[in-house]
Each structure stands twice: as C-alpha cells, then as structure tokens.
CSV table of C-alpha atoms in Angstrom, one decimal:
chain,number,residue,atom,x,y,z
A,12,MET,CA,38.3,40.1,57.8
A,13,GLN,CA,34.4,40.0,57.2
A,14,ALA,CA,32.3,36.9,57.2
A,15,PRO,CA,31.1,35.2,53.9
A,16,PRO,CA,27.7,36.1,52.7
A,17,LYS,CA,25.0,33.1,52.8
A,18,ILE,CA,24.7,33.9,49.2
A,19,SER,CA,26.3,34.8,46.5
A,20,VAL,CA,24.9,36.4,43.2
A,21,LEU,CA,26.3,35.4,40.0
A,22,LEU,CA,25.1,38.7,37.5
A,23,PRO,CA,26.8,38.0,33.3
A,24,VAL,CA,26.7,41.4,32.2
A,25,TYR,CA,26.6,41.4,28.4
A,26,LYS,CA,24.6,44.0,26.2
A,27,VAL,CA,22.1,44.9,29.0
A,28,GLU,CA,22.8,49.0,29.0
A,29,PRO,CA,18.9,49.7,28.9
A,30,TYR,CA,18.3,47.0,31.7
A,31,ILE,CA,21.4,47.0,33.7
A,32,GLU,CA,20.1,49.6,36.6
A,33,GLU,CA,16.7,48.2,36.8
A,34,CYS,CA,18.5,44.8,37.7
A,35,LEU,CA,20.6,46.2,40.1
A,36,ASP,CA,18.2,48.3,41.5
A,37,SER,CA,15.9,45.3,42.4
A,38,LEU,CA,19.0,43.5,44.2
A,39,LEU,CA,20.2,46.6,46.2
A,40,SER,CA,16.8,46.9,47.5
A,41,GLN,CA,16.7,43.7,48.9
A,42,THR,CA,15.0,43.0,52.5
A,43,SER,CA,18.1,40.6,53.5
A,44,THR,CA,21.9,42.1,53.3
A,45,ASP,CA,23.3,38.3,53.4
A,46,PHE,CA,24.7,38.3,50.1
A,47,GLU,CA,27.0,39.9,47.5
A,48,ILE,CA,27.1,40.7,43.9
A,49,ILE,CA,29.4,39.0,41.6
A,50,ALA,CA,29.3,40.6,38.4
A,51,VAL,CA,31.1,39.6,35.1
A,52,ASP,CA,31.3,42.0,32.3
A,53,ASP,CA,31.7,39.5,29.7
A,54,SER,CA,33.8,41.9,27.1
A,55,SER,CA,30.1,43.7,26.6
A,56,PRO,CA,30.6,46.2,23.6
A,57,ASP,CA,28.0,48.4,25.0
A,58,ARG,CA,28.3,50.8,28.4
A,59,SER,CA,27.0,47.8,30.5
A,60,GLY,CA,30.0,47.2,32.3
A,61,GLU,CA,30.8,50.6,33.5
A,62,MET,CA,27.2,50.8,34.3
A,63,THR,CA,27.1,48.4,36.6
A,64,SER,CA,30.7,49.5,38.5
A,65,ARG,CA,29.1,52.9,38.7
A,66,ILE,CA,25.9,51.5,40.4
A,67,LEU,CA,27.6,49.3,42.6
A,68,GLU,CA,30.1,51.9,43.8
A,69,ASN,CA,27.9,54.3,44.9
A,70,GLN,CA,26.1,52.2,47.6
A,71,THR,CA,28.1,50.7,50.4
A,72,ARG,CA,24.8,47.9,51.4
A,73,ILE,CA,25.8,45.2,49.8
A,74,PRO,CA,29.4,43.6,49.1
A,75,TRP,CA,30.2,43.3,45.5
A,76,LYS,CA,32.7,42.2,42.7
A,77,LEU,CA,33.0,43.8,39.3
A,78,ILE,CA,35.1,40.9,37.2
A,79,LYS,CA,35.8,41.8,33.3
A,80,ASN,CA,36.3,39.0,30.8
A,81,ALA,CA,39.3,39.5,28.2
A,82,GLU,CA,37.0,38.2,25.8
A,83,ASN,CA,33.7,37.1,25.5
A,84,LYS,CA,33.1,33.7,26.7
A,85,GLY,CA,29.1,33.4,26.9
A,86,LEU,CA,26.5,32.7,29.9
A,87,ALA,CA,27.4,29.3,30.8
A,88,GLU,CA,31.6,30.3,31.3
A,89,THR,CA,30.6,33.7,32.7
A,90,ARG,CA,28.7,32.3,35.3
A,91,LYS,CA,31.5,29.7,36.1
A,92,VAL,CA,33.9,32.8,36.4
A,93,ALA,CA,31.5,34.6,39.0
A,94,ALA,CA,31.0,31.0,40.9
A,95,LEU,CA,34.9,30.5,41.5
A,96,ALA,CA,35.2,34.3,42.7
A,97,ALA,CA,32.1,33.8,45.0
A,98,ARG,CA,32.2,33.4,48.9
A,99,GLY,CA,29.1,32.5,49.5
A,100,GLU,CA,27.9,29.0,50.9
A,101,TYR,CA,24.8,29.2,47.9
A,102,VAL,CA,25.0,30.5,44.6
A,103,LEU,CA,21.7,32.5,43.0
A,104,CYS,CA,22.1,32.9,38.9
A,105,VAL,CA,20.3,36.2,37.8
A,106,ASP,CA,20.5,37.4,34.1
A,107,SER,CA,21.1,41.2,34.1
A,108,ASP,CA,18.1,42.1,32.0
A,109,ASP,CA,15.9,40.7,34.2
A,110,HIS,CA,14.5,41.9,37.7
A,111,VAL,CA,13.9,40.1,41.1
A,112,HIS,CA,11.1,40.3,44.3
A,113,HIS,CA,12.9,42.6,46.8
A,114,ASP,CA,12.4,39.4,49.2
A,115,LEU,CA,14.0,37.1,46.9
A,116,ILE,CA,17.0,36.5,49.2
A,117,ARG,CA,15.3,36.6,52.7
A,118,ARG,CA,12.8,33.8,51.9
A,119,VAL,CA,15.5,31.7,50.0
A,120,ILE,CA,17.9,31.6,52.5
A,121,GLU,CA,14.6,30.7,55.0
A,122,GLU,CA,13.8,28.1,53.2
A,123,ALA,CA,17.4,26.7,52.8
A,124,ASP,CA,18.1,26.9,56.4
A,125,LYS,CA,14.8,25.5,57.4
A,126,HIS,CA,15.2,22.0,55.2
A,127,ASN,CA,19.6,22.1,55.2
A,128,ALA,CA,18.4,22.1,51.1
A,129,ASP,CA,21.2,22.1,48.6
A,130,VAL,CA,18.6,23.5,45.7
A,131,VAL,CA,15.8,26.1,46.4
A,132,VAL,CA,13.6,26.0,43.4
A,133,PHE,CA,11.0,29.2,43.5
A,134,ALA,CA,8.1,30.7,40.8
A,135,ALA,CA,8.5,33.1,38.4
A,136,GLU,CA,6.9,34.9,35.7
A,137,ASN,CA,7.6,35.8,32.0
A,138,VAL,CA,6.8,39.8,31.9
A,139,THR,CA,6.6,42.0,29.1
A,140,PRO,CA,8.6,45.4,29.4
A,141,ASP,CA,4.8,46.9,30.5
A,142,GLY,CA,4.3,44.9,33.3
A,143,LYS,CA,2.1,42.2,31.4
A,144,VAL,CA,2.4,38.8,32.8
A,145,ASN,CA,2.8,36.3,29.5
A,146,TYR,CA,2.7,33.0,31.8
A,147,ARG,CA,3.7,31.9,35.3
A,148,ILE,CA,6.6,29.4,35.9
A,149,GLU,CA,5.3,27.0,38.7
A,150,THR,CA,7.3,25.0,41.0
A,151,GLY,CA,4.7,23.3,43.5
A,152,ASP,CA,5.6,23.5,47.3
A,153,THR,CA,7.3,20.4,48.2
A,154,VAL,CA,10.9,19.0,49.5
A,155,ILE,CA,11.9,16.3,47.5
A,156,THR,CA,15.1,14.3,46.1
A,157,GLY,CA,17.4,15.7,43.9
A,158,MET,CA,16.7,12.4,41.7
A,159,GLN,CA,12.9,12.9,42.1
A,160,ALA,CA,13.7,16.9,40.8
A,161,VAL,CA,15.8,15.4,37.5
A,162,GLU,CA,12.6,13.0,37.1
A,163,ARG,CA,10.4,15.9,37.0
A,164,ILE,CA,12.4,17.9,34.4
A,165,PHE,CA,12.6,14.8,32.2
A,166,ASP,CA,8.6,14.5,32.9
A,167,LEU,CA,8.4,18.4,31.8
A,168,THR,CA,6.5,19.2,35.3
A,169,LEU,CA,9.6,21.1,36.7
A,170,GLN,CA,11.4,24.0,34.6
A,171,ALA,CA,15.1,23.6,33.9
A,172,TYR,CA,16.1,27.3,34.4
A,173,CYS,CA,18.9,28.5,36.2
A,174,TRP,CA,17.9,31.6,37.5
A,175,ASN,CA,14.9,30.5,39.6
A,176,LYS,CA,17.3,27.6,41.8
A,177,LEU,CA,19.3,29.0,44.9
A,178,VAL,CA,22.5,26.1,44.5
A,179,ARG,CA,24.8,24.8,47.3
A,180,ARG,CA,28.2,26.7,45.5
A,181,SER,CA,30.4,23.6,45.9
A,182,ILE,CA,27.6,21.4,43.8
A,183,PHE,CA,27.6,24.2,41.2
A,184,LEU,CA,31.0,24.2,40.8
A,185,SER,CA,31.3,20.4,40.7
A,186,ILE,CA,29.7,20.3,37.1
A,187,GLU,CA,30.0,20.7,33.5
A,188,HIS,CA,29.4,24.1,32.2
A,189,PRO,CA,28.6,23.4,28.8
A,190,THR,CA,30.5,26.2,26.7
A,191,GLY,CA,29.3,28.0,23.3
A,192,LEU,CA,25.9,26.6,23.5
A,193,ILE,CA,22.5,27.8,24.1
A,194,TYR,CA,20.0,26.2,26.2
A,195,GLU,CA,22.8,25.3,28.9
A,196,ASP,CA,20.4,25.8,31.9
A,197,ILE,CA,18.8,22.3,30.8
A,198,CYS,CA,22.3,20.7,31.2
A,199,VAL,CA,23.2,22.5,34.4
A,200,SER,CA,20.2,22.2,36.1
A,201,ILE,CA,20.2,18.3,35.8
A,202,GLN,CA,23.8,17.9,36.9
A,203,THR,CA,23.0,20.0,39.8
A,204,LEU,CA,19.6,18.5,41.1
A,205,GLY,CA,21.4,15.1,40.1
A,206,LYS,CA,23.9,15.8,42.9
A,207,SER,CA,21.7,17.1,45.1
A,208,ASN,CA,20.2,15.3,48.5
A,209,VAL,CA,17.2,17.7,49.3
A,210,VAL,CA,15.4,20.1,46.9
A,211,ARG,CA,13.1,22.4,48.2
A,212,LEU,CA,10.2,23.9,45.9
A,213,ILE,CA,8.6,26.6,46.9
A,214,PRO,CA,5.4,28.4,45.1
A,215,ASP,CA,6.4,32.3,45.9
A,216,ASN,CA,6.9,34.5,42.7
A,217,LEU,CA,10.1,35.8,42.9
A,218,TYR,CA,11.7,36.2,40.0
A,219,ALA,CA,10.7,38.5,36.7
A,220,TYR,CA,11.9,37.0,33.5
A,221,MET,CA,11.7,39.9,31.0
A,222,ASP,CA,10.0,39.1,27.4
A,223,ARG,CA,11.9,41.4,25.3
A,224,GLU,CA,11.9,42.1,21.5
A,225,THR,CA,16.0,42.0,21.4
A,226,GLY,CA,16.6,38.8,23.8
A,227,ILE,CA,17.6,35.8,22.4
A,228,SER,CA,14.7,34.0,23.9
A,229,THR,CA,12.0,36.2,21.7
A,230,ARG,CA,14.3,36.7,18.3
A,231,PHE,CA,15.0,33.5,15.3
A,232,ASN,CA,18.7,32.3,16.4
A,233,PRO,CA,19.7,29.6,14.3
A,234,LYS,CA,21.8,28.1,17.5
A,235,ILE,CA,18.4,26.5,17.8
A,236,VAL,CA,19.8,23.4,16.9
A,237,ASP,CA,22.2,23.4,19.9
A,238,LEU,CA,19.4,21.9,21.9
A,239,TYR,CA,20.3,18.7,20.2
A,240,ALA,CA,24.0,18.7,21.5
A,241,ILE,CA,22.6,19.6,25.0
A,242,ILE,CA,20.4,16.8,24.4
A,243,ASP,CA,23.0,14.4,24.2
A,244,ARG,CA,25.0,15.3,26.8
A,245,VAL,CA,21.8,14.9,29.2
A,246,GLU,CA,21.5,11.6,27.9
A,247,LYS,CA,25.2,10.6,28.4
A,248,ILE,CA,25.0,12.2,32.2
A,249,THR,CA,21.9,10.6,33.4
A,250,ALA,CA,22.2,7.2,31.6
A,251,SER,CA,23.1,5.7,35.2
A,252,MET,CA,20.8,7.7,37.0
A,253,PRO,CA,18.4,5.4,39.1
A,254,ILE,CA,15.4,7.1,37.5
A,255,PRO,CA,12.2,5.3,36.9
A,256,ASN,CA,10.8,4.9,33.6
A,257,TYR,CA,13.5,6.3,32.3
A,258,ARG,CA,13.5,5.3,28.9
A,259,ARG,CA,10.0,6.6,28.5
A,260,LEU,CA,10.9,10.1,30.2
A,261,LEU,CA,14.3,10.4,27.9
A,262,PHE,CA,11.7,10.2,24.8
A,263,ARG,CA,9.4,12.6,26.3
A,264,LEU,CA,12.5,15.0,26.8
A,265,LYS,CA,14.5,14.5,23.5
A,266,TYR,CA,11.4,14.6,21.3
A,267,ILE,CA,8.3,15.6,22.5
A,268,TYR,CA,10.4,18.7,24.5
A,269,GLY,CA,13.6,19.1,22.3
A,270,TYR,CA,12.5,18.1,18.7
A,271,ARG,CA,9.2,20.6,19.2
A,272,THR,CA,10.7,23.2,20.4
A,273,ILE,CA,13.5,23.3,17.5
A,274,ALA,CA,10.8,23.0,15.1
A,275,PHE,CA,8.1,25.1,16.3
A,276,GLN,CA,10.6,27.9,17.6
A,277,ALA,CA,12.3,27.9,14.0
A,278,ALA,CA,8.6,28.4,11.9
A,279,ILE,CA,7.1,30.9,14.5
A,280,LYS,CA,10.4,33.1,15.0
A,281,ALA,CA,11.9,32.7,11.8
A,282,PRO,CA,10.7,36.1,9.7
A,283,THR,CA,11.0,34.0,6.3
A,284,TYR,CA,10.5,30.4,5.1
A,285,ARG,CA,14.1,30.8,3.9
A,286,LEU,CA,15.6,30.9,7.2
A,287,ALA,CA,13.4,28.4,8.7
A,288,GLU,CA,14.1,25.7,6.0
A,289,PRO,CA,17.4,24.3,7.2
A,290,VAL,CA,16.5,24.0,10.7
A,291,LEU,CA,13.1,22.5,9.7
A,292,LEU,CA,15.0,20.0,7.3
A,293,GLY,CA,17.0,18.9,10.1
A,294,VAL,CA,14.4,18.0,12.2
A,295,SER,CA,12.6,16.2,9.5
A,296,GLU,CA,15.5,14.4,8.4
A,297,LYS,CA,15.9,12.9,12.6
A,298,LEU,CA,12.2,12.3,12.6
A,299,ARG,CA,11.4,8.8,12.6
A,300,VAL,CA,7.7,7.4,12.3
A,301,ALA,CA,8.6,5.7,15.7
A,302,HIS,CA,8.7,9.0,17.2
A,303,LEU,CA,5.5,10.2,15.9
A,304,VAL,CA,3.8,6.8,17.5
A,305,GLY,CA,5.9,7.7,20.6
A,306,MET,CA,4.5,11.1,20.8
A,307,TYR,CA,0.7,9.7,19.9
A,308,SER,CA,1.0,6.7,22.5
A,309,ASP,CA,2.2,9.5,25.5
A,310,HIS,CA,-1.1,11.2,25.0
A,311,ARG,CA,-0.3,13.8,22.7
A,312,PRO,CA,-2.1,13.0,19.5
A,313,LYS,CA,-2.0,16.7,18.1
A,314,LEU,CA,1.8,17.0,18.4
A,315,SER,CA,1.8,13.9,16.4
A,316,PHE,CA,-0.4,15.2,14.1
A,317,VAL,CA,1.3,18.9,13.6
A,318,MET,CA,5.0,16.6,13.6
A,319,ALA,CA,3.7,14.5,10.7
A,320,MET,CA,3.3,17.4,8.8
A,321,LEU,CA,6.8,18.6,9.2
A,322,LYS,CA,7.7,14.9,8.0
A,323,ILE,CA,5.8,14.8,5.1
A,324,HIS,CA,7.2,18.4,4.2
A,325,PRO,CA,8.7,21.2,6.2
A,326,TRP,CA,6.4,24.4,4.3
A,327,ILE,CA,3.6,22.1,5.1
A,328,PHE,CA,4.7,22.3,8.8
A,329,TYR,CA,5.9,25.9,8.6
A,330,CYS,CA,2.5,27.5,7.4
A,331,PHE,CA,0.2,25.6,9.8
A,332,VAL,CA,2.3,26.6,12.8
A,333,ARG,CA,2.7,30.2,11.4
A,334,ARG,CA,-1.3,30.1,11.0
A,335,PHE,CA,-2.1,28.3,14.3
A,336,GLY,CA,0.9,27.8,16.4
A,337,ARG,CA,1.4,31.1,18.0
A,338,ARG,CA,1.1,31.7,21.7
C-alpha cells in the first residue's frame, strides 16, 4: 500500500466551471508531489464536477479522490467531508476559484518539518482576473503559540482565512465546522489555532485569492448577518481561553470588525438602499452609545463618527459610505 502523503489538499467544488481548470493546473504543477487532492463536488449544478474528474484522470503525478455530495452541504461541511477522506498528516484548504503558487506545497512542508508546527500560515494576495493586486494579506515571519495566534486574530493583526493555513489534520477534524453560515473561516481558524502548540508564520506569498464579480465576497449577500452568529460562537469558544486583555480584544473583534463589516459591506455592495436597509437597521438597533465610545477609546475616532451616523439613521450612513467608503 502506498505511503500516505504529507498533505491532503481539500478542494470543495461548486459552480466554478470557468475557474476550476486554472486552480487544478496550479496544484498539479507543484514542485513537490508529497500531497494528494481530495475534491468534493458539492452537488454543483454546472460541469465543475465533470471537469474536475476529467482533469485529474488525465494525470498520474498526484494521487486524488473525487467525492460527490448527494445534496449541497456548503463550504464548511464539504471541507470536513474531504478531511474525513484524507490521509495526509496535514490538510490545506483551497477554494476552487483561486489558484496557488507552484512552490506552495514544498514551502509549507519545509516549515512544518523544521518547526514541528501544528499550523503554518503564509501570505496571500487578493487579485483581479486581469492580474491586478488589490491588496496583500500579510502574516509576518515568526514562530508563536496557538494562543498568541488567536490573540492576533482578536487584535485584527492576523487574518482568519482557512485557505492560507496548513493545519494538522487531527486538529482540523477535532473542531466544530459551522454549517449553513458564511464567515465560517473565523470560527474554524480560531478553534484550530486554539488547539495548536506551534504556529509558524511565513512571509511567502503563496496564494492568489481571486476577486471576481460573481464571487460571494464581491456581491451583496443578505446572509452577511451570519457574522453575528459566528462572533457569538467565537465568544463561547474562547471564553475560557487565557487570552490577555480578553474583554478589550473581544470588543475589537465583535464591534470594530463584526459590526463594521456587516454595516459597510451592506452599504457598499447592496445595489439599492431598499436592499441594504434591513441589514443596516439590524446593526443600528444592536449598536449602543457605549459601543461608539469604545470605538473612540480604541483610537478609531473616524469609525466612531461614521457608525454614529448609522445610529442616527441608516440612510445617512448609507449615503456617506457610498460616497466616501469605497476602497
């Protein structure tokens, strides 16, 4: 029997027909072959699953498996389906409309072995289809504990994406994977890091996170309010963790990140105020004067001012953000 690979790439496949070939090409051209691809067709209504099967069948360099969900399960549950079928010591989540650097597998194996790391976090770029880099997702260059990594996510200095983290498979399988919610990466990453002893951060840019007009991250999605439920879960998960300045950092994650994200994304991405209004009203109702004061005390006077507009009336906030808040 063939020895298990070091890494299992978890590849959920859903409505990515125009992009799956580029994604798979980037994986199949890796400088290291010490990995497998576990693709899961999440009942995709297009030809994504067939294309994945055809491309993988036409090569013999990388071992692979293709699973088909009988019904659509969503990203978090599909990743877990893939992880349960995986054999690698580590898992690496890849979104099937993105692509990766050709040296990704070799570099993360090298760092994991060198430091006996439970998690390896690497830099990434948000890229448009024509190759323009919108922004870079930085990580730093250090070795820290899992608890320190959780603290950095709370402090908003480390991103909570799943796709820029190599994770020991036993840890990935031991956590809760929220189903039916978007922004699930926050909950997953905080749990995996919280269970990790050694986390290696490397500055290498190894992942291209694609900014597409049709992507869930670039269009208005009323489910953005799922972020309330995700943050509540994070609060329950972390309440007993020994995180320094926990209440202050939780405020930062909950209000400065969570409330701000919900409100700004609704204002910027909703094509009309009518669509944005229910989301903005929800944030306004939850927002308290104490939260605005907390934002100001956290050295964010501009955010406090703009969110005060939301508290006064969502229409004022909507108009201001549409005029001045676009990236």
